[in-house]
mmCIF file of C-alpha atoms in Angstrom:
data_model
loop_
_atom_site.group_PDB
_atom_site.id
_atom_site.type_symbol
_atom_site.label_atom_id
_atom_site.label_comp_id
_atom_site.label_asym_id
_atom_site.label_seq_id
_atom_site.Cartn_x
_atom_site.Cartn_y
_atom_site.Cartn_z
ATOM 1 C CA UNK A 1 -6.003 29.596 47.768
ATOM 2 C CA UNK A 2 -7.755 31.246 50.648
ATOM 3 C CA UNK A 3 -8.349 29.297 53.878
ATOM 4 C CA UNK A 4 -11.241 30.064 56.268
ATOM 5 C CA UNK A 5 -11.123 28.871 59.803
ATOM 6 C CA UNK A 6 -14.761 28.029 60.547
ATOM 7 C CA UNK A 7 -14.140 27.438 64.234
ATOM 8 C CA UNK A 8 -12.863 31.043 64.480
ATOM 9 C CA UNK A 9 -14.936 32.876 61.879
ATOM 10 C CA UNK A 10 -18.276 31.162 62.715
ATOM 11 C CA UNK A 11 -21.024 32.021 60.200
ATOM 12 C CA UNK A 12 -19.807 33.046 56.765
ATOM 13 C CA UNK A 13 -21.918 35.682 55.026
ATOM 14 C CA UNK A 14 -20.686 34.922 51.470
ATOM 15 C CA UNK A 15 -21.664 31.921 49.516
ATOM 16 C CA UNK A 16 -18.567 29.886 48.573
ATOM 17 C CA UNK A 17 -17.951 29.535 44.871
ATOM 18 C CA UNK A 18 -15.180 27.658 43.056
ATOM 19 C CA UNK A 19 -13.254 24.463 43.900
ATOM 20 C CA UNK A 20 -13.514 23.999 47.627
ATOM 21 C CA UNK A 21 -11.484 21.917 50.003
ATOM 22 C CA UNK A 22 -12.937 20.941 53.469
ATOM 23 C CA UNK A 23 -10.692 19.511 56.129
ATOM 24 C CA UNK A 24 -12.409 18.025 59.222
ATOM 25 C CA UNK A 25 -10.484 16.944 62.347
ATOM 26 C CA UNK A 26 -12.465 14.148 64.033
ATOM 27 C CA UNK A 27 -9.484 13.022 66.198
ATOM 28 C CA UNK A 28 -9.027 13.701 69.916
ATOM 29 C CA UNK A 29 -5.826 15.631 69.304
ATOM 30 C CA UNK A 30 -4.800 18.564 67.115
ATOM 31 C CA UNK A 31 -3.863 17.875 63.469
ATOM 32 C CA UNK A 32 -1.359 19.876 61.471
ATOM 33 C CA UNK A 33 -2.333 20.804 57.945
ATOM 34 C CA UNK A 34 1.038 21.385 56.257
ATOM 35 C CA UNK A 35 0.104 21.705 52.600
ATOM 36 C CA UNK A 36 -1.095 23.725 50.768
ATOM 37 C CA UNK A 37 -1.122 25.918 53.867
ATOM 38 C CA UNK A 38 0.206 25.641 57.374
ATOM 39 C CA UNK A 39 -2.674 25.482 59.816
ATOM 40 C CA UNK A 40 -3.302 23.747 63.112
ATOM 41 C CA UNK A 41 -6.729 22.079 63.349
ATOM 42 C CA UNK A 42 -8.006 21.730 66.820
ATOM 43 C CA UNK A 43 -10.107 18.640 67.756
ATOM 44 C CA UNK A 44 -13.561 19.057 66.187
ATOM 45 C CA UNK A 45 -12.385 21.979 63.976
ATOM 46 C CA UNK A 46 -13.299 22.475 60.401
ATOM 47 C CA UNK A 47 -11.207 24.390 57.818
ATOM 48 C CA UNK A 48 -12.295 25.438 54.329
ATOM 49 C CA UNK A 49 -9.998 26.336 51.443
ATOM 50 C CA UNK A 50 -11.226 27.827 48.155
ATOM 51 C CA UNK A 51 -9.721 28.423 44.744
ATOM 52 C CA UNK A 52 -10.957 31.518 43.079
ATOM 53 C CA UNK A 53 -14.490 32.210 41.928
ATOM 54 C CA UNK A 54 -15.737 30.220 39.035
ATOM 55 C CA UNK A 55 -12.901 27.664 39.189
ATOM 56 C CA UNK A 56 -14.170 24.062 39.104
ATOM 57 C CA UNK A 57 -10.902 22.140 39.163
ATOM 58 C CA UNK A 58 -8.008 21.645 41.599
ATOM 59 C CA UNK A 59 -5.666 21.280 38.718
ATOM 60 C CA UNK A 60 -3.239 18.452 37.989
ATOM 61 C CA UNK A 61 -1.009 17.071 40.667
ATOM 62 C CA UNK A 62 -2.460 18.934 43.617
ATOM 63 C CA UNK A 63 -2.090 17.364 47.045
ATOM 64 C CA UNK A 64 -3.261 17.900 50.629
ATOM 65 C CA UNK A 65 -0.809 16.914 53.400
ATOM 66 C CA UNK A 66 -1.594 16.496 57.181
ATOM 67 C CA UNK A 67 0.330 15.296 60.157
ATOM 68 C CA UNK A 68 -1.980 13.592 62.598
ATOM 69 C CA UNK A 69 0.898 12.919 65.097
ATOM 70 C CA UNK A 70 4.642 13.607 65.284
ATOM 71 C CA UNK A 71 5.549 10.695 63.061
ATOM 72 C CA UNK A 72 2.289 10.077 61.129
ATOM 73 C CA UNK A 73 2.039 12.133 57.945
ATOM 74 C CA UNK A 74 -0.541 11.708 55.168
ATOM 75 C CA UNK A 75 -0.268 13.185 51.652
ATOM 76 C CA UNK A 76 -3.348 12.734 49.516
ATOM 77 C CA UNK A 77 -3.841 13.530 45.816
ATOM 78 C CA UNK A 78 -6.622 16.033 45.140
ATOM 79 C CA UNK A 79 -9.182 14.794 42.569
ATOM 80 C CA UNK A 80 -8.530 15.836 38.990
ATOM 81 C CA UNK A 81 -10.982 16.948 36.298
ATOM 82 C CA UNK A 82 -14.101 18.921 36.956
ATOM 83 C CA UNK A 83 -14.383 18.716 40.709
ATOM 84 C CA UNK A 84 -16.002 21.342 42.926
ATOM 85 C CA UNK A 85 -15.282 19.707 46.237
ATOM 86 C CA UNK A 86 -12.733 17.644 48.182
ATOM 87 C CA UNK A 87 -13.534 16.674 51.816
ATOM 88 C CA UNK A 88 -10.610 15.413 53.897
ATOM 89 C CA UNK A 89 -11.596 13.669 57.167
ATOM 90 C CA UNK A 90 -8.915 12.879 59.846
ATOM 91 C CA UNK A 91 -10.216 10.429 62.429
ATOM 92 C CA UNK A 92 -8.897 7.572 64.653
ATOM 93 C CA UNK A 93 -8.859 5.327 61.595
ATOM 94 C CA UNK A 94 -6.531 7.571 59.565
ATOM 95 C CA UNK A 95 -7.078 10.243 56.900
ATOM 96 C CA UNK A 96 -9.447 9.804 53.978
ATOM 97 C CA UNK A 97 -10.304 12.181 51.015
ATOM 98 C CA UNK A 98 -13.679 12.272 49.409
ATOM 99 C CA UNK A 99 -14.349 13.801 46.033
ATOM 100 C CA UNK A 100 -17.402 15.644 44.654
ATOM 101 C CA UNK A 101 -19.300 12.406 43.939
ATOM 102 C CA UNK A 102 -18.656 11.101 47.444
ATOM 103 C CA UNK A 103 -20.010 14.320 48.893
ATOM 104 C CA UNK A 104 -23.038 14.088 46.767
ATOM 105 C CA UNK A 105 -23.806 10.589 47.928
ATOM 106 C CA UNK A 106 -23.152 11.585 51.613
ATOM 107 C CA UNK A 107 -25.563 14.487 51.493
ATOM 108 C CA UNK A 108 -28.167 12.216 49.826
ATOM 109 C CA UNK A 109 -27.865 9.717 52.634
ATOM 110 C CA UNK A 110 -27.805 12.336 55.430
ATOM 111 C CA UNK A 111 -30.989 14.041 54.017
ATOM 112 C CA UNK A 112 -33.053 10.995 54.827
ATOM 113 C CA UNK A 113 -32.566 11.799 58.524
ATOM 114 C CA UNK A 114 -33.582 15.409 58.231
ATOM 115 C CA UNK A 115 -37.106 16.989 58.489
ATOM 116 C CA UNK A 116 -38.033 20.105 56.599
ATOM 117 C CA UNK A 117 -37.568 22.250 59.768
ATOM 118 C CA UNK A 118 -33.910 23.299 60.106
ATOM 119 C CA UNK A 119 -33.135 20.978 57.129
ATOM 120 C CA UNK A 120 -29.664 22.457 56.247
ATOM 121 C CA UNK A 121 -28.462 22.634 59.930
ATOM 122 C CA UNK A 122 -29.567 18.938 60.325
ATOM 123 C CA UNK A 123 -27.861 17.993 57.074
ATOM 124 C CA UNK A 124 -24.654 19.777 58.112
ATOM 125 C CA UNK A 125 -24.701 17.948 61.397
ATOM 126 C CA UNK A 126 -24.889 14.473 59.888
ATOM 127 C CA UNK A 127 -22.647 14.788 56.746
ATOM 128 C CA UNK A 128 -19.279 13.234 57.423
ATOM 129 C CA UNK A 129 -20.036 13.613 61.141
ATOM 130 C CA UNK A 130 -20.520 17.400 60.893
ATOM 131 C CA UNK A 131 -19.658 20.056 58.298
ATOM 132 C CA UNK A 132 -19.898 23.792 58.227
ATOM 133 C CA UNK A 133 -23.491 24.837 57.344
ATOM 134 C CA UNK A 134 -22.375 27.340 54.725
ATOM 135 C CA UNK A 135 -20.556 24.709 52.803
ATOM 136 C CA UNK A 136 -23.318 22.137 53.016
ATOM 137 C CA UNK A 137 -25.889 24.765 51.983
ATOM 138 C CA UNK A 138 -23.870 25.649 48.855
ATOM 139 C CA UNK A 139 -22.977 21.985 48.035
ATOM 140 C CA UNK A 140 -26.470 20.734 48.349
ATOM 141 C CA UNK A 141 -27.729 23.487 46.035
ATOM 142 C CA UNK A 142 -24.978 22.679 43.424
ATOM 143 C CA UNK A 143 -25.117 18.941 43.604
ATOM 144 C CA UNK A 144 -28.879 18.303 44.189
ATOM 145 C CA UNK A 145 -30.427 21.589 42.963
ATOM 146 C CA UNK A 146 -32.658 21.695 45.988
ATOM 147 C CA UNK A 147 -34.721 19.294 48.082
ATOM 148 C CA UNK A 148 -37.430 18.655 45.387
ATOM 149 C CA UNK A 149 -34.899 17.103 43.049
ATOM 150 C CA UNK A 150 -33.336 15.115 45.856
ATOM 151 C CA UNK A 151 -36.763 13.745 46.783
ATOM 152 C CA UNK A 152 -37.393 12.754 43.167
ATOM 153 C CA UNK A 153 -34.138 10.798 43.006
ATOM 154 C CA UNK A 154 -34.103 9.318 46.508
ATOM 155 C CA UNK A 155 -37.230 9.456 48.423
ATOM 156 C CA UNK A 156 -40.141 8.863 45.967
ATOM 157 C CA UNK A 157 -41.142 5.264 45.381
ATOM 158 C CA UNK A 158 -40.117 3.683 42.056
ATOM 159 C CA UNK A 159 -42.427 4.241 39.009
ATOM 160 C CA UNK A 160 -44.978 1.500 38.437
ATOM 161 C CA UNK A 161 -44.523 -0.365 35.186
ATOM 162 C CA UNK A 162 -47.006 0.404 32.371
ATOM 163 C CA UNK A 163 -46.995 -3.401 31.559
ATOM 164 C CA UNK A 164 -45.110 -6.619 32.437
ATOM 165 C CA UNK A 165 -44.141 -9.418 30.152
ATOM 166 C CA UNK A 166 -42.236 -12.653 30.719
ATOM 167 C CA UNK A 167 -38.711 -12.912 29.364
ATOM 168 C CA UNK A 168 -38.291 -15.288 26.453
ATOM 169 C CA UNK A 169 -34.588 -15.651 27.229
ATOM 170 C CA UNK A 170 -34.229 -15.955 30.933
ATOM 171 C CA UNK A 171 -36.863 -18.344 32.483
ATOM 172 C CA UNK A 172 -38.720 -16.915 35.323
ATOM 173 C CA UNK A 173 -37.750 -13.331 34.839
ATOM 174 C CA UNK A 174 -40.199 -10.479 34.079
ATOM 175 C CA UNK A 175 -39.616 -7.450 31.898
ATOM 176 C CA UNK A 176 -41.178 -4.315 33.320
ATOM 177 C CA UNK A 177 -42.021 -1.764 30.678
ATOM 178 C CA UNK A 178 -41.606 1.715 32.110
ATOM 179 C CA UNK A 179 -42.040 3.621 28.854
ATOM 180 C CA UNK A 180 -43.034 2.520 25.309
ATOM 181 C CA UNK A 181 -41.486 5.284 23.254
ATOM 182 C CA UNK A 182 -38.598 5.553 23.602
ATOM 183 C CA UNK A 183 -38.536 2.098 25.132
ATOM 184 C CA UNK A 184 -37.463 1.981 28.829
ATOM 185 C CA UNK A 185 -37.539 -1.465 30.398
ATOM 186 C CA UNK A 186 -36.294 -3.030 33.599
ATOM 187 C CA UNK A 187 -35.435 -6.564 34.666
ATOM 188 C CA UNK A 188 -34.867 -7.207 38.373
ATOM 189 C CA UNK A 189 -32.444 -9.827 39.600
ATOM 190 C CA UNK A 190 -30.867 -10.329 36.144
ATOM 191 C CA UNK A 191 -27.685 -11.574 37.739
ATOM 192 C CA UNK A 192 -27.090 -12.718 41.308
ATOM 193 C CA UNK A 193 -25.558 -10.499 43.890
ATOM 194 C CA UNK A 194 -22.400 -12.537 43.881
ATOM 195 C CA UNK A 195 -22.106 -12.441 40.079
ATOM 196 C CA UNK A 196 -22.805 -8.676 40.107
ATOM 197 C CA UNK A 197 -20.146 -8.047 42.643
ATOM 198 C CA UNK A 198 -17.651 -10.137 40.680
ATOM 199 C CA UNK A 199 -18.426 -8.272 37.437
ATOM 200 C CA UNK A 200 -18.088 -4.824 39.098
ATOM 201 C CA UNK A 201 -14.802 -5.500 40.853
ATOM 202 C CA UNK A 202 -13.073 -7.791 38.467
ATOM 203 C CA UNK A 203 -14.215 -6.710 35.068
ATOM 204 C CA UNK A 204 -15.888 -3.311 35.129
ATOM 205 C CA UNK A 205 -13.352 -1.473 37.115
ATOM 206 C CA UNK A 206 -15.547 -0.167 39.913
ATOM 207 C CA UNK A 207 -12.661 1.684 41.602
ATOM 208 C CA UNK A 208 -11.454 3.249 38.290
ATOM 209 C CA UNK A 209 -14.694 5.075 37.342
ATOM 210 C CA UNK A 210 -14.175 8.466 35.542
ATOM 211 C CA UNK A 211 -16.465 11.294 34.724
ATOM 212 C CA UNK A 212 -18.412 10.580 31.557
ATOM 213 C CA UNK A 213 -17.427 12.708 28.596
ATOM 214 C CA UNK A 214 -19.766 14.500 26.148
ATOM 215 C CA UNK A 215 -19.202 15.450 22.590
ATOM 216 C CA UNK A 216 -18.135 19.022 21.670
ATOM 217 C CA UNK A 217 -17.659 20.854 18.389
ATOM 218 C CA UNK A 218 -14.805 19.651 16.167
ATOM 219 C CA UNK A 219 -15.344 15.967 17.094
ATOM 220 C CA UNK A 220 -13.641 16.197 20.541
ATOM 221 C CA UNK A 221 -15.050 15.391 23.933
ATOM 222 C CA UNK A 222 -14.899 16.924 27.395
ATOM 223 C CA UNK A 223 -16.280 16.516 30.880
ATOM 224 C CA UNK A 224 -19.184 18.560 31.994
ATOM 225 C CA UNK A 225 -20.646 19.356 35.496
ATOM 226 C CA UNK A 226 -24.115 18.734 34.065
ATOM 227 C CA UNK A 227 -23.225 15.167 33.399
ATOM 228 C CA UNK A 228 -23.103 13.314 36.718
ATOM 229 C CA UNK A 229 -22.464 9.806 35.288
ATOM 230 C CA UNK A 230 -19.321 7.959 36.231
ATOM 231 C CA UNK A 231 -18.161 5.557 33.641
ATOM 232 C CA UNK A 232 -15.595 3.048 32.623
ATOM 233 C CA UNK A 233 -15.181 0.636 29.634
ATOM 234 C CA UNK A 234 -15.757 -3.065 30.011
ATOM 235 C CA UNK A 235 -14.432 -5.112 27.092
ATOM 236 C CA UNK A 236 -16.412 -8.397 26.691
ATOM 237 C CA UNK A 237 -14.949 -11.359 24.930
ATOM 238 C CA UNK A 238 -18.114 -12.979 23.546
ATOM 239 C CA UNK A 239 -16.161 -16.118 22.519
ATOM 240 C CA UNK A 240 -15.510 -16.959 26.182
ATOM 241 C CA UNK A 241 -18.281 -18.769 28.040
ATOM 242 C CA UNK A 242 -17.482 -17.547 31.593
#
């Protein structure tokens, strides 16, 4: 793994490729990165580590270890599976690690605050409190394929339904038909916010989501960077009225 000190190097001419680790020090004191490299991060510094070109996984069992004070050490597991990014943030609240999906969401939220002029510089300034521009430029391209696709997914208003019909099962609910063939329909407010939260946390395994798998030759399955969906199985006992 090669580590690049952004605070020292400044602007990087190359585009980063491969599995990339970004370590951000948001504390008022220096932080010691002790694994997989030994580096001192000054307050406000950013460090970038990269596994060779074309690699899209950190491997199994990888960890990042930081000492934020003489007695406070944090060892965090790197995300497994197909993962291009891991962002480690050390601040006054502790040390957190964010995976590729977290970074994609962070960039999506930050982009709402940035005009077209100096878009990438603005995006880098807001994402996780400030990231290297070269990393954000590459990550935004990889994860959002450009601003046009981001706008389609995040900024454009929802599509208007082609038709609306009342539900014959749930009184007072409307079914919005977005497409007839194949059929795409939407029902807003199907469950309450409280019930939805209960289902997600207690039955659907919200915090145990994994990358969706796709079928491959020979009847096996594998993960794919082109498949952004996170998934988990929820087994429903239809004999229980709960």
